[in-house]
CSV table of C-alpha atoms in Angstrom, one decimal:
chain,number,residue,atom,x,y,z
A,1,UNK,CA,-8.6,47.0,-3.4
A,2,UNK,CA,-9.5,43.1,-3.4
A,3,UNK,CA,-11.9,43.5,-6.5
A,4,UNK,CA,-8.6,44.7,-8.3
A,5,UNK,CA,-6.8,41.5,-7.4
A,6,UNK,CA,-6.3,39.4,-11.2
A,7,UNK,CA,-9.1,37.1,-9.9
A,8,UNK,CA,-6.2,33.9,-10.8
A,9,UNK,CA,-4.0,35.4,-8.0
A,10,UNK,CA,-6.8,36.0,-5.7
A,11,UNK,CA,-8.0,32.6,-5.9
A,12,UNK,CA,-4.7,31.2,-5.4
A,13,UNK,CA,-4.6,33.5,-2.3
A,14,UNK,CA,-7.5,32.6,-0.7
A,15,UNK,CA,-7.0,28.8,-0.8
A,16,UNK,CA,-3.8,28.7,0.4
A,17,UNK,CA,-6.1,30.4,3.1
A,18,UNK,CA,-8.1,28.5,3.5
A,19,UNK,CA,-5.7,25.5,4.4
A,20,UNK,CA,-5.8,27.2,8.0
A,21,UNK,CA,-9.1,26.8,9.9
A,22,UNK,CA,-9.1,30.4,11.8
A,23,UNK,CA,-8.9,31.8,8.4
A,24,UNK,CA,-12.5,30.5,6.9
A,25,UNK,CA,-14.8,32.6,8.5
A,26,UNK,CA,-13.4,35.8,8.6
A,27,UNK,CA,-12.9,35.3,4.6
A,28,UNK,CA,-16.4,34.3,4.0
A,29,UNK,CA,-17.3,37.7,5.9
A,30,UNK,CA,-14.3,40.1,3.9
A,31,UNK,CA,-16.4,40.4,1.0
A,32,UNK,CA,-18.8,39.0,-1.9
A,33,UNK,CA,-16.0,38.3,-3.6
A,34,UNK,CA,-13.5,36.5,-1.1
A,35,UNK,CA,-17.3,35.0,-0.4
A,36,UNK,CA,-18.1,33.7,-3.9
A,37,UNK,CA,-14.4,32.0,-3.8
A,38,UNK,CA,-14.1,30.8,-0.2
A,39,UNK,CA,-17.0,29.4,-0.9
A,40,UNK,CA,-16.5,27.8,-4.3
A,41,UNK,CA,-12.6,26.2,-3.3
A,42,UNK,CA,-14.8,24.5,0.3
A,43,UNK,CA,-16.7,22.7,-2.1
A,44,UNK,CA,-15.2,21.9,-4.8
A,45,UNK,CA,-12.5,20.7,-2.8
A,46,UNK,CA,-13.5,18.6,0.3
A,47,UNK,CA,-12.3,17.6,3.6
A,48,UNK,CA,-12.4,16.0,5.9
A,49,UNK,CA,-10.6,15.1,9.2
A,50,UNK,CA,-13.4,13.0,11.5
A,51,UNK,CA,-16.6,10.8,11.1
A,52,UNK,CA,-18.5,13.5,13.1
A,53,UNK,CA,-17.5,16.0,10.5
A,54,UNK,CA,-18.1,14.2,7.6
A,55,UNK,CA,-21.7,13.1,9.8
A,56,UNK,CA,-23.0,16.2,10.2
A,57,UNK,CA,-22.1,17.0,6.4
A,58,UNK,CA,-24.8,14.4,5.6
A,59,UNK,CA,-26.5,15.9,7.3
A,60,UNK,CA,-27.2,18.8,6.3
A,61,UNK,CA,-26.4,18.9,2.3
A,62,UNK,CA,-27.2,16.5,-0.3
A,63,UNK,CA,-30.5,16.5,-0.1
A,64,UNK,CA,-33.3,17.9,-2.7
A,65,UNK,CA,-34.5,20.6,0.3
A,66,UNK,CA,-30.5,21.6,0.2
A,67,UNK,CA,-27.8,20.5,-2.6
A,68,UNK,CA,-24.2,20.7,-2.3
A,69,UNK,CA,-23.7,24.2,-3.8
A,70,UNK,CA,-20.8,22.5,-6.0
A,71,UNK,CA,-20.1,19.9,-7.5
A,72,UNK,CA,-16.9,18.2,-5.5
A,73,UNK,CA,-13.5,18.3,-7.1
A,74,UNK,CA,-11.9,16.5,-4.7
A,75,UNK,CA,-12.1,14.7,-1.2
A,76,UNK,CA,-9.9,14.6,0.9
A,77,UNK,CA,-10.6,11.4,4.1
A,78,UNK,CA,-8.2,12.3,6.6
A,79,UNK,CA,-9.1,10.4,9.4
A,80,UNK,CA,-6.2,9.4,12.5
A,81,UNK,CA,-9.6,7.8,14.8
A,82,UNK,CA,-13.2,5.9,14.6
A,83,UNK,CA,-12.9,4.6,10.8
A,84,UNK,CA,-14.5,1.6,11.1
A,85,UNK,CA,-17.0,2.8,9.1
A,86,UNK,CA,-16.3,6.1,6.8
A,87,UNK,CA,-16.8,3.4,3.9
A,88,UNK,CA,-20.5,3.1,4.8
A,89,UNK,CA,-20.5,7.2,4.8
A,90,UNK,CA,-18.0,7.6,1.9
A,91,UNK,CA,-20.2,5.7,-0.2
A,92,UNK,CA,-23.5,7.9,0.7
A,93,UNK,CA,-20.8,10.9,0.2
A,94,UNK,CA,-20.2,10.0,-3.5
A,95,UNK,CA,-24.3,9.2,-4.0
A,96,UNK,CA,-25.1,12.4,-3.5
A,97,UNK,CA,-22.6,13.9,-5.0
A,98,UNK,CA,-23.6,11.5,-8.3
A,99,UNK,CA,-27.0,12.9,-8.0
A,100,UNK,CA,-26.4,17.1,-8.9
A,101,UNK,CA,-27.1,17.8,-12.3
A,102,UNK,CA,-23.1,19.5,-12.8
A,103,UNK,CA,-21.1,16.3,-11.3
A,104,UNK,CA,-19.0,15.7,-14.1
A,105,UNK,CA,-19.4,11.6,-14.3
A,106,UNK,CA,-18.2,9.3,-17.5
A,107,UNK,CA,-19.6,6.8,-19.3
A,108,UNK,CA,-20.2,4.6,-16.1
A,109,UNK,CA,-22.9,6.9,-14.3
A,110,UNK,CA,-19.1,7.2,-11.7
A,111,UNK,CA,-18.8,10.5,-10.7
A,112,UNK,CA,-15.6,11.6,-12.2
A,113,UNK,CA,-13.0,13.9,-8.8
A,114,UNK,CA,-9.3,15.5,-9.7
A,115,UNK,CA,-8.1,13.3,-6.8
A,116,UNK,CA,-10.0,11.0,-4.2
A,117,UNK,CA,-7.3,11.1,-1.1
A,118,UNK,CA,-7.7,8.5,2.3
A,119,UNK,CA,-5.3,9.1,4.8
A,120,UNK,CA,-6.4,6.3,7.1
A,121,UNK,CA,-5.5,3.5,9.8
A,122,UNK,CA,-5.6,-0.4,9.5
A,123,UNK,CA,-8.8,-1.9,8.3
A,124,UNK,CA,-7.7,-4.9,9.0
A,125,UNK,CA,-10.3,-5.6,11.6
A,126,UNK,CA,-13.3,-3.3,10.3
A,127,UNK,CA,-16.9,-5.3,10.0
A,128,UNK,CA,-17.1,-3.1,7.2
A,129,UNK,CA,-14.8,-3.7,4.4
A,130,UNK,CA,-16.9,-5.2,1.8
A,131,UNK,CA,-17.9,-1.2,1.7
A,132,UNK,CA,-14.2,-0.5,-0.2
A,133,UNK,CA,-16.0,-2.0,-3.3
A,134,UNK,CA,-19.1,-0.6,-2.8
A,135,UNK,CA,-18.5,3.3,-2.7
A,136,UNK,CA,-15.2,3.5,-4.4
A,137,UNK,CA,-16.2,1.7,-8.0
A,138,UNK,CA,-18.9,5.1,-8.0
A,139,UNK,CA,-15.6,6.7,-8.2
A,140,UNK,CA,-13.4,7.3,-11.2
A,141,UNK,CA,-10.4,9.4,-9.7
A,142,UNK,CA,-7.1,11.0,-12.4
A,143,UNK,CA,-5.1,10.5,-9.0
A,144,UNK,CA,-5.9,8.4,-6.1
A,145,UNK,CA,-3.9,8.2,-2.4
A,146,UNK,CA,-4.2,5.9,0.1
A,147,UNK,CA,-1.8,6.5,3.8
A,148,UNK,CA,-1.2,6.6,6.6
A,149,UNK,CA,-2.0,9.5,9.5
A,150,UNK,CA,1.9,9.1,10.6
A,151,UNK,CA,4.5,12.2,9.3
A,152,UNK,CA,6.8,11.0,6.4
A,153,UNK,CA,9.7,10.1,8.9
A,154,UNK,CA,8.4,8.0,11.0
A,155,UNK,CA,8.1,4.1,9.3
A,156,UNK,CA,4.8,2.6,10.1
A,157,UNK,CA,2.4,0.1,8.3
A,158,UNK,CA,-0.8,2.3,9.5
A,159,UNK,CA,-3.0,1.1,7.0
A,160,UNK,CA,-2.7,-3.3,7.1
A,161,UNK,CA,-4.8,-4.2,3.0
A,162,UNK,CA,-4.9,-8.0,4.5
A,163,UNK,CA,-4.9,-9.5,1.4
A,164,UNK,CA,-7.6,-11.7,0.7
A,165,UNK,CA,-10.1,-8.7,2.6
A,166,UNK,CA,-9.3,-5.6,2.6
A,167,UNK,CA,-6.6,-4.9,-0.3
A,168,UNK,CA,-9.2,-6.9,-2.9
A,169,UNK,CA,-11.9,-4.9,-2.5
A,170,UNK,CA,-9.4,-1.7,-2.9
A,171,UNK,CA,-7.7,-3.7,-5.6
A,172,UNK,CA,-10.9,-4.3,-7.4
A,173,UNK,CA,-12.7,-0.7,-7.6
A,174,UNK,CA,-8.9,0.4,-8.9
A,175,UNK,CA,-8.5,-1.7,-12.2
A,176,UNK,CA,-11.7,-0.6,-13.2
A,177,UNK,CA,-10.8,3.2,-12.7
A,178,UNK,CA,-10.3,4.2,-16.3
A,179,UNK,CA,-9.5,7.8,-16.1
A,180,UNK,CA,-6.5,6.7,-13.3
A,181,UNK,CA,-3.2,8.5,-14.1
A,182,UNK,CA,-1.3,8.7,-10.5
A,183,UNK,CA,-1.8,5.8,-8.4
A,184,UNK,CA,-0.2,6.3,-4.5
A,185,UNK,CA,0.0,3.5,-2.3
A,186,UNK,CA,1.7,4.2,1.2
A,187,UNK,CA,2.2,2.8,5.0
A,188,UNK,CA,0.7,-0.6,4.5
A,189,UNK,CA,1.2,-4.0,4.4
A,190,UNK,CA,0.2,-6.7,1.9
A,191,UNK,CA,0.6,-9.7,4.0
A,192,UNK,CA,-1.2,-13.1,2.9
A,193,UNK,CA,-3.6,-14.6,6.2
A,194,UNK,CA,-1.6,-17.7,7.6
A,195,UNK,CA,-0.9,-20.5,5.3
A,196,UNK,CA,-2.0,-19.4,2.1
A,197,UNK,CA,1.5,-18.5,1.0
A,198,UNK,CA,0.0,-19.6,-2.4
A,199,UNK,CA,-3.0,-17.6,-2.7
A,200,UNK,CA,-2.3,-15.6,-5.6
A,201,UNK,CA,-1.3,-12.3,-5.4
A,202,UNK,CA,-1.8,-9.9,-8.4
A,203,UNK,CA,-2.0,-5.5,-8.3
A,204,UNK,CA,-4.6,-4.0,-10.5
A,205,UNK,CA,-3.9,-3.2,-14.2
A,206,UNK,CA,-4.9,0.4,-14.7
A,207,UNK,CA,-6.0,0.7,-18.6
A,208,UNK,CA,-4.3,5.0,-18.3
A,209,UNK,CA,-2.3,4.7,-15.3
A,210,UNK,CA,1.1,6.6,-15.9
A,211,UNK,CA,2.8,6.8,-12.3
A,212,UNK,CA,2.5,3.8,-9.4
A,213,UNK,CA,4.4,5.5,-5.9
A,214,UNK,CA,4.4,2.1,-3.6
A,215,UNK,CA,5.7,3.5,-0.6
A,216,UNK,CA,6.5,2.1,3.3
A,217,UNK,CA,5.3,-1.1,2.1
A,218,UNK,CA,6.2,-4.6,4.2
A,219,UNK,CA,5.3,-8.1,2.3
A,220,UNK,CA,5.7,-7.1,-1.5
A,221,UNK,CA,6.4,-9.8,-3.6
A,222,UNK,CA,9.2,-9.3,-6.0
A,223,UNK,CA,7.4,-11.7,-8.5
A,224,UNK,CA,3.6,-9.6,-8.1
A,225,UNK,CA,5.8,-6.6,-9.1
A,226,UNK,CA,7.8,-8.3,-12.4
A,227,UNK,CA,4.2,-10.1,-12.8
A,228,UNK,CA,2.2,-6.5,-12.7
A,229,UNK,CA,5.3,-4.8,-15.1
A,230,UNK,CA,4.8,-8.0,-17.6
A,231,UNK,CA,1.5,-7.8,-17.7
A,232,UNK,CA,1.2,-4.3,-18.4
A,233,UNK,CA,0.9,-4.8,-22.2
A,234,UNK,CA,-1.9,-3.1,-22.1
A,235,UNK,CA,-1.4,-1.0,-20.2
A,236,UNK,CA,0.1,1.0,-22.4
A,237,UNK,CA,0.2,4.8,-20.8
A,238,UNK,CA,2.7,3.6,-18.0
A,239,UNK,CA,6.2,5.8,-17.2
A,240,UNK,CA,7.2,4.7,-14.1
A,241,UNK,CA,6.7,2.8,-11.1
A,242,UNK,CA,8.4,3.8,-7.6
A,243,UNK,CA,9.2,1.5,-4.9
A,244,UNK,CA,10.0,3.0,-1.7
A,245,UNK,CA,10.9,1.6,1.5
A,246,UNK,CA,9.6,-1.7,0.0
A,247,UNK,CA,9.9,-5.0,2.1
A,248,UNK,CA,9.7,-8.0,0.5
A,249,UNK,CA,9.1,-9.4,4.5
A,250,UNK,CA,8.9,-6.9,7.7
A,251,UNK,CA,11.1,-4.1,8.1
A,252,UNK,CA,13.2,-6.1,10.3
A,253,UNK,CA,14.5,-7.7,6.6
A,254,UNK,CA,15.3,-6.5,3.6
A,255,UNK,CA,14.0,-4.2,1.2
A,256,UNK,CA,12.9,-5.0,-2.0
A,257,UNK,CA,15.9,-4.5,-4.8
A,258,UNK,CA,15.4,-3.9,-9.1
A,259,UNK,CA,17.9,-6.6,-9.1
A,260,UNK,CA,15.0,-9.4,-7.1
A,261,UNK,CA,12.5,-8.1,-9.6
A,262,UNK,CA,15.0,-8.8,-12.6
A,263,UNK,CA,15.6,-12.2,-11.3
A,264,UNK,CA,11.8,-12.9,-10.2
A,265,UNK,CA,11.0,-11.5,-14.1
A,266,UNK,CA,13.5,-14.3,-15.5
A,267,UNK,CA,12.2,-17.2,-14.2
A,268,UNK,CA,8.9,-16.1,-14.6
A,269,UNK,CA,9.5,-15.5,-18.4
A,270,UNK,CA,11.9,-18.9,-18.5
A,271,UNK,CA,8.6,-20.4,-17.2
A,272,UNK,CA,6.4,-20.3,-19.3
A,273,UNK,CA,6.4,-22.3,-21.9
A,274,UNK,CA,9.5,-21.1,-25.0
A,275,UNK,CA,10.6,-24.7,-25.4
A,276,UNK,CA,14.8,-25.3,-25.6
A,277,UNK,CA,15.5,-22.7,-27.8
A,278,UNK,CA,18.5,-21.2,-25.5
A,279,UNK,CA,18.7,-17.9,-28.0
A,280,UNK,CA,15.9,-17.7,-28.2
A,281,UNK,CA,15.2,-18.3,-24.3
A,282,UNK,CA,18.7,-15.1,-23.7
A,283,UNK,CA,16.4,-13.1,-26.2
A,284,UNK,CA,13.7,-13.5,-24.0
A,285,UNK,CA,15.3,-12.8,-20.9
A,286,UNK,CA,17.4,-9.5,-22.0
A,287,UNK,CA,13.6,-8.7,-23.2
A,288,UNK,CA,11.8,-9.2,-19.3
A,289,UNK,CA,14.8,-7.7,-17.5
A,290,UNK,CA,14.9,-4.5,-20.2
A,291,UNK,CA,11.3,-4.1,-18.9
A,292,UNK,CA,11.8,-4.5,-15.7
A,293,UNK,CA,14.9,-1.4,-15.7
A,294,UNK,CA,12.9,0.7,-18.3
A,295,UNK,CA,10.1,0.8,-15.5
A,296,UNK,CA,11.2,0.4,-11.8
A,297,UNK,CA,12.9,2.2,-9.3
A,298,UNK,CA,13.7,0.9,-6.4
A,299,UNK,CA,14.5,3.5,-3.1
A,300,UNK,CA,15.4,3.7,0.6
A,301,UNK,CA,14.3,6.7,2.2
A,302,UNK,CA,13.8,5.9,5.5
A,303,UNK,CA,16.7,4.5,7.9
A,304,UNK,CA,16.3,2.9,11.9
A,305,UNK,CA,18.9,4.4,14.1
A,306,UNK,CA,19.9,0.8,14.8
A,307,UNK,CA,19.5,-2.1,12.7
A,308,UNK,CA,17.4,-3.3,9.6
A,309,UNK,CA,18.2,-2.5,5.9
A,310,UNK,CA,20.9,0.6,5.6
A,311,UNK,CA,20.7,2.0,2.8
A,312,UNK,CA,24.5,1.4,0.6
A,313,UNK,CA,25.9,5.6,1.3
A,314,UNK,CA,27.2,5.6,-2.4
A,315,UNK,CA,23.6,5.4,-3.7
A,316,UNK,CA,21.6,8.2,-3.4
A,317,UNK,CA,19.0,5.7,-1.9
A,318,UNK,CA,18.5,4.2,-4.9
A,319,UNK,CA,18.9,0.3,-4.8
A,320,UNK,CA,19.8,-1.1,-8.0
């Protein structure tokens, strides 16, 4: 029966079955057809759930004697612990993928992935933070997701990207990704170190970015969002920026509203050198506010049981 199924349908069925760990060995042993499809799916969509699993994979594959059977299309790293050396190992994995003759690369020799997804805990105490840039600048993904391991209904900032350290490395890598169209960052805190509140804070400008999703995030300055939108002239593909449960301070404070960002955008353009012409000033401010409204939506999704900022009942979750 299996050989007579349309190959596209069989591939979809096997792909769903492979999501369950206990199905993988039986699928590989079922038939030569199932084995071939399963092998391709497993190696083109790499997923690692522990650092030991990743280390064993690197010890087994990627050498001249035993190269990877297929060039990866997606890499998914899902660690709930022992993540302090993840970027050292990820760097090795990406380097070995780049040595495959069949691996798609860009004009700079970086490997091209459909999706790169990192689901990790905090990196503020990681002694190898510089490896974030070293590893990620070797890849040029079309979609990038950086999130925490907690479930969607559990608000936490599992990934604390201290801006002057881990975030600067991450953002520098992202800014070089010319293929990136979808960027998702969640469960993060971008708090500046004490005494450095006046440091410049800038989100990366990515030329082909279409959708930017920033969720369950704390210490996100409205000014930085406004600067990101106002400075997006080179980001011609941008369609939407979604801020979901994004707070300018802690989760006990107030969520960002679009009006907050509009106000900051108006201040920024007025502070620029536009002279004393009131009519021109009004026109420039109106243009800035229009641009903010064109791209940004602020949403409330996760409510605290007690206290904190409440989502207006008649807002459908949209924060104006």
